[in-house]
Short mmCIF file of C-alpha atoms and ligand atoms in Angstrom, two decimals:
data_model
loop_
_atom_site.label_atom_id
_atom_site.label_comp_id
_atom_site.label_asym_id
_atom_site.label_seq_id
_atom_site.Cartn_x
_atom_site.Cartn_y
_atom_site.Cartn_z
CA MET R 1 7.04 -11.32 -2.92
CA ILE R 2 3.63 -9.67 -2.73
CA ALA R 3 4.48 -5.99 -2.58
CA SER R 4 2.02 -5.27 0.22
CA GLU R 5 3.08 -8.12 2.56
CA ASN R 6 5.75 -8.40 5.19
CA TYR R 7 6.69 -10.13 8.43
CA ALA R 8 5.89 -8.42 11.73
CA PRO R 9 8.42 -8.82 14.55
CA ILE R 10 7.57 -11.11 17.43
CA ALA R 11 6.99 -8.15 19.78
CA VAL R 12 4.31 -6.83 17.43
CA LEU R 13 2.71 -10.27 17.11
CA GLN R 14 2.64 -10.65 20.92
CA ALA R 15 1.01 -7.28 21.48
CA ASN R 16 -1.45 -8.10 18.67
CA SER R 17 -2.67 -11.18 20.58
CA SER R 18 -2.51 -9.65 24.05
CA VAL R 19 -5.18 -9.35 26.71
CA VAL R 20 -6.21 -5.81 25.65
CA CYS R 21 -8.08 -7.55 22.83
CA ASN R 22 -10.82 -8.26 25.43
CA LYS R 23 -11.62 -4.59 26.20
CA TYR R 24 -14.34 -2.40 24.76
CA SER R 25 -13.40 1.28 24.49
CA GLU R 26 -15.71 3.06 22.09
CA GLY R 27 -14.90 6.76 22.00
CA TYR R 28 -11.56 8.54 22.36
CA ILE R 29 -8.94 9.06 25.06
CA GLY R 30 -10.66 10.46 28.20
CA ARG R 31 -14.05 10.34 26.45
CA ARG R 32 -15.07 6.70 26.35
CA TYR R 33 -18.49 5.10 26.39
CA TYR R 34 -17.19 2.29 28.66
CA GLY R 35 -15.47 2.33 32.06
CA GLY R 36 -12.20 0.65 32.91
CA ASN R 37 -10.16 2.28 30.15
CA LYS R 38 -7.30 3.86 32.10
CA TYR R 39 -4.64 1.62 30.51
CA ILE R 40 -6.30 1.60 27.08
CA ASP R 41 -6.11 5.39 27.15
CA GLU R 42 -2.42 5.17 27.98
CA ILE R 43 -1.75 2.71 25.17
CA GLU R 44 -3.64 4.76 22.56
CA GLY R 45 -1.91 7.94 23.74
CA LEU R 46 1.50 6.40 23.45
CA CYS R 47 0.72 4.98 20.04
CA LYS R 48 -0.39 8.38 18.79
CA LYS R 49 2.74 10.07 20.14
CA ARG R 50 4.96 7.52 18.44
CA ALA R 51 3.07 7.91 15.15
CA LEU R 52 3.55 11.70 15.13
CA LYS R 53 7.18 11.35 16.15
CA LEU R 54 7.96 8.91 13.37
CA TYR R 55 7.03 11.50 10.75
CA GLY R 56 8.49 14.42 12.73
CA LEU R 57 5.08 16.12 13.04
CA ASP R 58 4.36 19.02 15.38
CA GLU R 59 1.54 17.98 17.74
CA LYS R 60 0.14 21.50 17.63
CA ILE R 61 -0.41 21.28 13.86
CA TRP R 62 -1.03 17.57 13.25
CA ASP R 63 -3.01 14.87 14.96
CA VAL R 64 -3.48 11.22 14.17
CA ASN R 65 -6.35 8.75 14.57
CA VAL R 66 -5.03 5.24 15.21
CA GLN R 67 -8.43 3.53 15.44
CA PRO R 68 -9.17 2.59 11.78
CA LEU R 69 -9.37 -1.14 11.28
CA SER R 70 -8.05 -1.17 7.70
CA GLY R 71 -6.86 1.04 4.87
CA SER R 72 -10.17 1.05 3.05
CA THR R 73 -12.16 2.01 6.09
CA ALA R 74 -9.63 4.71 6.96
CA ASN R 75 -10.14 6.19 3.50
CA LEU R 76 -13.92 5.94 3.78
CA ALA R 77 -13.82 7.66 7.22
CA VAL R 78 -11.95 10.57 5.61
CA TYR R 79 -14.46 10.86 2.74
CA MET R 80 -17.39 10.71 5.22
CA GLY R 81 -15.89 13.26 7.53
CA ILE R 82 -14.48 15.69 4.93
CA VAL R 83 -16.67 15.65 1.85
CA GLY R 84 -19.80 13.89 3.15
CA LYS R 85 -22.26 11.70 1.21
CA ASN R 86 -22.22 12.52 -2.54
CA GLY R 87 -19.16 14.69 -2.09
CA ARG R 88 -16.76 14.79 -5.03
CA ILE R 89 -13.48 12.87 -4.84
CA MET R 90 -10.77 12.16 -7.46
CA GLY R 91 -8.05 9.52 -7.23
CA MET R 92 -5.82 7.41 -9.43
CA ASP R 93 -7.54 4.86 -11.62
CA LEU R 94 -7.17 1.19 -10.54
CA SER R 95 -5.62 0.13 -13.82
CA SER R 96 -3.11 2.93 -13.58
CA GLY R 97 -2.00 1.64 -10.14
CA GLY R 98 -4.60 3.26 -7.84
CA HIS R 99 -6.63 1.50 -5.15
CA LEU R 100 -10.25 0.27 -5.05
CA SER R 101 -11.02 2.70 -2.25
CA HIS R 102 -9.88 5.75 -4.22
CA GLY R 103 -13.24 6.07 -5.98
CA TYR R 104 -12.94 3.08 -8.30
CA ARG R 105 -15.72 2.49 -10.79
CA ILE R 106 -15.99 0.90 -14.17
CA LYS R 107 -17.58 3.59 -16.26
CA ARG R 108 -21.08 3.92 -14.75
CA ARG R 109 -20.75 0.76 -12.66
CA LYS R 110 -20.07 1.77 -9.06
CA ILE R 111 -18.55 -1.23 -7.38
CA THR R 112 -16.92 0.12 -4.20
CA ALA R 113 -18.31 2.20 -1.37
CA SER R 114 -15.92 4.96 -2.46
CA SER R 115 -17.85 5.31 -5.78
CA MET R 116 -21.29 4.31 -4.51
CA PHE R 117 -21.56 6.97 -1.79
CA PHE R 118 -19.26 9.60 -3.29
CA ARG R 119 -19.11 11.11 -6.77
CA SER R 120 -15.77 9.90 -8.08
CA LYS R 121 -13.48 10.60 -11.03
CA SER R 122 -10.14 9.09 -11.85
CA TYR R 123 -6.89 10.32 -13.30
CA LYS R 124 -4.51 8.04 -15.12
CA ILE R 125 -0.86 7.36 -15.91
CA ASP R 126 0.61 8.39 -19.30
CA GLU R 127 2.02 6.20 -22.05
CA GLU R 128 5.38 5.97 -20.26
CA GLY R 129 3.68 4.71 -17.08
CA LYS R 130 4.18 7.92 -15.08
CA ILE R 131 1.33 9.83 -13.38
CA ASP R 132 -0.20 12.09 -16.01
CA TYR R 133 -0.12 15.42 -14.15
CA GLY R 134 -1.75 17.03 -17.18
CA ASP R 135 -4.69 14.60 -16.79
CA ILE R 136 -4.99 15.60 -13.12
CA GLU R 137 -5.14 19.28 -14.11
CA ARG R 138 -7.70 18.73 -16.92
CA LYS R 139 -9.95 16.58 -14.76
CA TYR R 140 -9.58 18.81 -11.74
CA LYS R 141 -10.71 21.82 -13.81
CA LYS R 142 -13.61 19.94 -15.29
CA HIS R 143 -14.98 18.14 -12.26
CA ARG R 144 -13.84 20.38 -9.36
CA PRO R 145 -13.50 17.59 -6.77
CA ASP R 146 -13.69 18.55 -3.11
CA LEU R 147 -10.87 16.09 -2.29
CA VAL R 148 -7.98 14.88 -4.40
CA ILE R 149 -6.31 11.60 -3.41
CA CYS R 150 -2.77 10.69 -4.35
CA GLY R 151 -1.03 7.46 -3.59
CA ALA R 152 -1.21 4.02 -5.18
CA SER R 153 -1.08 0.26 -4.84
CA ALA R 154 0.89 -0.56 -7.92
CA TYR R 155 3.03 2.39 -8.89
CA SER R 156 6.79 2.13 -8.74
CA LEU R 157 7.76 5.83 -9.06
CA ASP R 158 7.82 8.60 -6.47
CA ILE R 159 4.93 11.11 -6.48
CA GLU R 160 5.16 14.87 -7.11
CA TYR R 161 2.95 15.92 -4.23
CA LYS R 162 3.88 19.58 -4.55
CA ARG R 163 2.95 19.61 -8.25
CA ILE R 164 -0.49 18.21 -7.45
CA ARG R 165 -0.97 20.80 -4.72
CA GLU R 166 -0.07 23.55 -7.19
CA ILE R 167 -2.66 22.23 -9.60
CA ILE R 168 -5.53 22.02 -7.12
CA GLY R 169 -4.75 25.04 -4.97
CA GLU R 170 -5.19 25.39 -1.22
CA ASP R 171 -9.01 25.45 -1.12
CA THR R 172 -9.25 21.77 -2.16
CA TYR R 173 -8.57 19.01 0.33
CA MET R 174 -5.61 16.89 -0.55
CA MET R 175 -5.00 13.40 0.84
CA ALA R 176 -2.09 11.05 0.36
CA ASP R 177 -2.69 7.34 0.87
CA ILE R 178 0.86 6.19 1.58
CA SER R 179 0.03 2.61 2.61
CA HIS R 180 2.61 1.03 0.34
CA VAL R 181 5.47 3.44 1.04
CA SER R 182 4.79 4.70 4.56
CA GLY R 183 8.02 3.24 5.95
CA LEU R 184 10.13 4.65 3.12
CA ILE R 185 8.66 8.09 3.67
CA ALA R 186 9.20 7.86 7.43
CA SER R 187 12.87 7.05 6.73
CA GLY R 188 13.27 10.00 4.40
CA LEU R 189 13.84 7.81 1.34
CA LEU R 190 10.98 9.19 -0.75
CA LYS R 191 9.32 12.62 -1.14
CA ASN R 192 7.45 13.78 2.00
CA PRO R 193 3.73 14.37 1.37
CA PHE R 194 3.24 15.85 4.86
CA GLU R 195 4.72 19.13 3.59
CA VAL R 196 1.78 19.84 1.36
CA VAL R 197 -1.23 17.55 2.02
CA ASP R 198 -3.99 18.00 4.60
CA ILE R 199 -4.53 14.28 5.34
CA VAL R 200 -2.35 11.17 5.14
CA THR R 201 -3.77 7.68 5.45
CA THR R 202 -1.76 4.46 5.72
CA THR R 203 -2.11 0.85 6.49
CA THR R 204 0.31 -0.40 9.08
CA HIS R 205 1.06 -4.02 8.12
CA LYS R 206 2.96 -3.47 4.85
CA ILE R 207 6.42 -1.95 4.87
CA LEU R 208 5.87 -0.68 8.44
CA ARG R 209 5.76 -4.28 9.72
CA GLY R 210 2.94 -3.64 12.15
CA PRO R 211 -0.48 -5.24 12.78
CA ARG R 212 -3.22 -5.26 10.14
CA ALA R 213 -4.66 -1.84 10.81
CA ALA R 214 -4.51 1.80 9.60
CA MET R 215 -3.92 5.37 10.69
CA ILE R 216 -5.20 8.78 9.55
CA PHE R 217 -2.91 11.77 10.06
CA TYR R 218 -4.56 15.16 9.62
CA ARG R 219 -3.86 18.82 10.07
CA ARG R 220 -5.89 19.95 13.11
CA SER R 221 -7.43 22.78 11.16
CA LYS R 222 -7.41 24.15 7.63
CA MET R 223 -8.60 27.34 5.89
CA VAL R 224 -10.98 26.54 3.05
CA LYS R 225 -12.49 29.45 1.13
CA LYS R 226 -11.51 31.80 3.96
CA GLU R 227 -13.24 29.69 6.60
CA ARG R 228 -11.48 27.67 9.30
CA VAL R 229 -12.38 24.00 9.21
CA ASP R 230 -12.08 21.89 12.36
CA MET R 231 -10.47 18.85 10.74
CA LYS R 232 -10.05 16.97 13.97
CA SER R 233 -13.77 16.78 14.72
CA LYS R 234 -14.62 15.89 11.09
CA ILE R 235 -12.10 13.04 10.83
CA ASP R 236 -12.46 11.66 14.28
CA SER R 237 -16.22 11.52 13.92
CA GLY R 238 -15.79 9.88 10.46
CA VAL R 239 -13.94 7.04 12.18
CA PHE R 240 -16.12 6.83 15.30
CA PRO R 241 -19.06 6.82 15.33
CA GLY R 242 -19.07 7.17 11.52
CA LEU R 243 -17.75 3.75 10.67
CA ASN R 244 -16.29 1.96 13.68
CA GLY R 245 -17.68 0.58 16.87
CA GLY R 246 -15.09 -0.45 19.45
CA PRO R 247 -11.47 0.04 18.43
CA HIS R 248 -9.31 -3.09 18.21
CA ASN R 249 -7.07 -2.29 21.14
CA GLN R 250 -4.73 -5.16 20.52
CA LYS R 251 -3.91 -3.63 17.10
CA ILE R 252 -3.31 -0.22 18.62
CA ALA R 253 -0.95 -1.79 21.17
CA ALA R 254 0.85 -3.68 18.45
CA LEU R 255 1.03 -0.58 16.26
CA GLY R 256 2.70 1.32 19.14
CA VAL R 257 5.39 -1.39 19.21
CA ALA R 258 5.88 -1.29 15.40
CA LEU R 259 6.16 2.48 15.37
CA LYS R 260 8.86 2.39 18.03
CA LEU R 261 10.86 -0.15 15.97
CA ALA R 262 10.41 1.89 12.81
CA ASN R 263 11.87 4.97 14.50
CA SER R 264 15.40 3.53 14.45
CA VAL R 265 18.59 3.61 12.40
CA ASP R 266 18.17 -0.10 11.69
CA TYR R 267 14.76 0.49 10.18
CA LYS R 268 16.15 3.16 7.91
CA SER R 269 18.82 0.76 6.64
CA TYR R 270 16.09 -1.79 6.08
CA GLY R 271 14.25 0.72 3.87
CA GLU R 272 17.41 1.39 1.91
CA GLU R 273 17.92 -2.33 1.35
CA VAL R 274 14.30 -2.73 0.25
CA ILE R 275 14.79 -0.12 -2.46
CA ARG R 276 18.22 -1.42 -3.46
CA ASN R 277 16.84 -4.97 -3.80
CA ALA R 278 13.90 -3.76 -5.86
CA LYS R 279 16.20 -1.88 -8.23
CA ILE R 280 18.50 -4.94 -8.67
CA LEU R 281 15.51 -7.16 -9.39
CA ALA R 282 13.94 -4.67 -11.80
CA ASP R 283 17.22 -4.33 -13.75
CA TYR R 284 17.64 -8.09 -13.92
CA LEU R 285 14.10 -8.73 -15.15
CA GLU R 286 14.36 -5.97 -17.74
CA GLU R 287 17.65 -7.42 -19.05
CA LYS R 288 15.83 -10.76 -19.44
CA GLY R 289 13.01 -9.31 -21.55
CA CYS R 290 10.41 -8.15 -19.01
CA LYS R 291 8.82 -4.74 -19.58
CA ILE R 292 8.83 -2.67 -16.38
CA VAL R 293 5.82 -0.32 -16.11
CA GLY R 294 7.16 3.18 -15.56
CA GLY R 295 10.55 2.06 -16.92
CA ARG R 296 12.10 1.49 -13.44
CA THR R 297 11.41 1.38 -9.76
CA GLU R 298 12.09 4.05 -7.18
CA ASN R 299 10.45 2.26 -4.32
CA HIS R 300 9.75 -1.27 -3.11
CA LEU R 301 7.71 -2.63 -6.00
CA ILE R 302 7.90 -3.68 -9.61
CA LEU R 303 5.04 -3.91 -12.01
CA PHE R 304 5.96 -5.76 -15.17
CA THR R 305 4.72 -7.71 -18.18
CA TYR R 306 6.29 -10.41 -20.30
CA PRO R 307 5.35 -10.96 -23.96
CA GLY R 308 2.83 -13.79 -24.39
CA ILE R 309 1.99 -14.20 -20.71
CA ARG R 310 -0.97 -13.08 -18.67
CA GLY R 311 -0.43 -12.22 -14.99
CA ALA R 312 -2.96 -14.82 -13.88
CA GLU R 313 -1.14 -17.61 -15.70
CA LEU R 314 2.23 -16.77 -14.13
CA GLU R 315 0.57 -16.39 -10.70
CA LYS R 316 -0.79 -19.98 -10.95
CA VAL R 317 2.55 -21.45 -12.01
CA CYS R 318 4.32 -19.48 -9.21
CA ASP R 319 1.72 -20.65 -6.63
CA LEU R 320 2.55 -24.26 -7.47
CA ALA R 321 6.29 -23.46 -7.10
CA ASN R 322 5.84 -21.75 -3.69
CA ILE R 323 6.55 -18.25 -5.08
CA SER R 324 3.89 -15.74 -3.99
CA ILE R 325 3.29 -12.98 -6.49
CA ASN R 326 0.14 -11.35 -7.75
CA LYS R 327 -1.46 -10.56 -11.10
CA ASN R 328 -2.17 -6.88 -11.46
CA CYS R 329 -3.87 -4.61 -13.96
CA ILE R 330 -1.83 -2.40 -16.18
CA LYS R 331 -3.37 0.58 -17.98
CA SER R 332 -4.41 -1.35 -21.10
CA ASP R 333 -6.08 -4.20 -19.18
CA LYS R 334 -9.82 -4.59 -19.05
CA SER R 335 -10.30 -7.28 -16.43
CA PRO R 336 -8.68 -7.23 -12.92
CA MET R 337 -9.24 -11.02 -12.81
CA ASN R 338 -7.27 -11.62 -16.03
CA PRO R 339 -4.75 -8.85 -16.45
CA THR R 340 -1.38 -8.96 -18.19
CA GLY R 341 0.53 -7.27 -15.36
CA ILE R 342 2.49 -8.96 -12.56
CA ARG R 343 3.32 -7.11 -9.34
CA ILE R 344 6.17 -8.07 -7.03
CA GLY R 345 7.83 -6.36 -4.12
CA THR R 346 10.89 -6.64 -1.92
CA PRO R 347 9.74 -5.73 1.65
CA ALA R 348 9.22 -9.29 2.82
CA ILE R 349 12.27 -10.90 1.22
CA THR R 350 14.44 -8.06 2.54
CA THR R 351 13.04 -8.68 6.05
CA ARG R 352 14.15 -12.29 5.54
CA GLY R 353 17.65 -11.06 4.87
CA LEU R 354 18.07 -11.48 1.10
CA ASN R 355 20.86 -9.40 -0.41
CA ARG R 356 22.14 -8.64 -3.93
CA GLU R 357 23.23 -12.16 -4.91
CA ASP R 358 20.10 -13.72 -3.40
CA VAL R 359 17.84 -11.28 -5.19
CA LEU R 360 19.53 -12.04 -8.52
CA TYR R 361 18.80 -15.73 -7.84
CA VAL R 362 15.18 -14.84 -7.11
CA GLY R 363 15.12 -13.13 -10.51
CA GLU R 364 16.46 -16.36 -12.03
CA LEU R 365 13.74 -18.38 -10.37
CA LEU R 366 11.08 -15.94 -11.64
CA MET R 367 12.45 -16.22 -15.15
CA ARG R 368 12.27 -19.98 -14.95
CA ALA R 369 8.62 -19.69 -13.92
CA ILE R 370 8.06 -17.43 -16.92
CA LYS R 371 9.68 -19.92 -19.30
CA ILE R 372 7.67 -22.80 -17.79
CA THR R 373 4.45 -20.82 -18.33
CA LEU R 374 5.31 -20.06 -21.95
CA ASN R 375 6.12 -23.71 -22.52
CA LEU R 376 2.82 -24.86 -20.97
CA LYS R 377 0.98 -22.38 -23.18
CA GLU R 378 2.64 -23.74 -26.24
CA ARG R 379 1.64 -27.29 -25.29
CA ALA R 380 -1.91 -26.27 -24.42
CA LEU R 381 -2.50 -25.06 -28.00
CA GLY R 382 -4.66 -22.13 -26.97
CA LYS R 383 -6.56 -24.05 -24.29
CA ASP R 384 -6.38 -23.39 -20.56
CA ILE R 385 -3.04 -24.40 -19.07
CA ASP R 386 -4.50 -25.58 -15.75
CA TYR R 387 -4.71 -29.27 -16.57
CA LEU R 388 -1.04 -29.34 -17.78
CA MET R 389 0.20 -27.86 -14.52
CA THR R 390 -0.61 -30.74 -12.24
CA ASN R 391 2.51 -32.81 -11.64
CA ASP R 392 4.50 -30.90 -14.24
CA LEU R 393 8.09 -31.99 -13.79
CA GLU R 394 9.58 -28.56 -14.42
CA ILE R 395 7.25 -26.90 -11.91
CA ASN R 396 8.13 -29.56 -9.34
CA LYS R 397 11.85 -28.97 -9.92
CA LEU R 398 11.39 -25.23 -9.60
CA LYS R 399 9.45 -25.70 -6.34
CA LYS R 400 12.23 -27.86 -4.91
CA ASP R 401 14.84 -25.23 -5.77
CA VAL R 402 12.64 -22.45 -4.31
CA VAL R 403 12.20 -24.37 -1.04
CA ASP R 404 15.89 -25.31 -0.75
CA PHE R 405 16.85 -21.69 -1.34
CA ILE R 406 14.37 -19.97 1.00
CA TYR R 407 15.05 -22.35 3.89
CA LYS R 408 18.29 -20.52 4.29
CA PHE R 409 16.27 -17.39 5.23
CA PRO R 410 13.89 -18.45 7.99
CA ILE R 411 10.87 -16.25 8.75
CA PRO R 412 12.37 -13.93 11.35
CA CYS R 413 9.49 -13.66 13.79
CA PHE R 414 11.29 -15.63 16.45
CA ASN R 415 14.78 -14.43 15.72
CA PHE R 416 14.24 -10.83 14.62
CA ARG R 417 17.15 -8.56 14.00
CA PHE R 418 15.85 -5.82 16.35
N1 DSN K 1 -4.18 -5.31 -0.71
C1 DSN K 1 -3.44 -4.10 -0.85
C2 DSN K 1 -2.37 -4.28 -1.88
O1 DSN K 1 -2.04 -5.41 -2.18
O2 DSN K 1 -1.90 -3.27 -2.42
C3 DSN K 1 -4.31 -3.04 -1.16
O3 DSN K 1 -5.52 -3.21 -0.51
#
């Protein structure tokens, strides 16, 4: 139930371990630094076409780079290409739901490349857990970033892209990192950032059910302070030779397969089910006493707290019971290693075919894990609960029920619905 995980179809897995893995192809289509790339060029070209088609983008206005190896390096390539070393960027704070690669720093401590090599500022969510658009405006006016990043890793509400564009104007670059929700946007189930942003980055292995990789969509050119900027050359050179050597051709081939599968009516219904399941689960957990950050979910994920429990404690109990979740910072947390928040998502369980009744049972299992954790804490009298967990009868019973239940929903790689 990790919000960023999913199961890729067998066709994607096959392409991802195919013979094209053996080929070097530094450079771009028709401009490689190695010979023998006729078929690699065809594969990359088809992948790009399918990516643009999935989002309904006009090839004259938009292009896409499908060579980034991961989401973080895709984001870094954009910063390198667009704002350059020491350029100013502004993204959502990690504890508000943002991502490490959006300029994360702890006050003066710069702990990611995105804050070491770029001057970064962060905006936050408000007391209700919604993006604080007023904070974006204040910080934008004060720090005048060259690039504003929207998008998040742990934020369950839709994003007002147009409102952010209105705040920052057309002369500032705007990027949306849609890694978590790319499939929901492609299916028209969430607001469409492509209408207003200049650049969109996304990983491809989350809700898109592709290989572990990333893409960067960008407008081919943009007017900034009355000058035309050649975005294509800036972004493509940020990826290669900026950050990458040879592209991982097996990932590009597998991505081409995933994009074709995502451009289907079945995939749209899958997205609808993902959101429906997340809403059912959020309502159930709230009814049982959990506090949902943001008050509800509009997408695939739920960030929540429960009185008296730290996310790390529940994660450990869940691990022992074969339930995969992850601890996650909420705004008031100081340490990402010991936060109070818990993040769960429905993309993977929906791929496995869970529906309303099943999801309610999953909620019941989670509540049992919460009660077990509280009970262990009571018995531990303020000490660490780790030593009480080993061979705990209740955890073992929970694990048996989890396993019995989930066996009814086999991992669909070898019997996929497409
Ligand atoms: N690991 C991704 C996530 O879980 O959101 C982000 O890097």
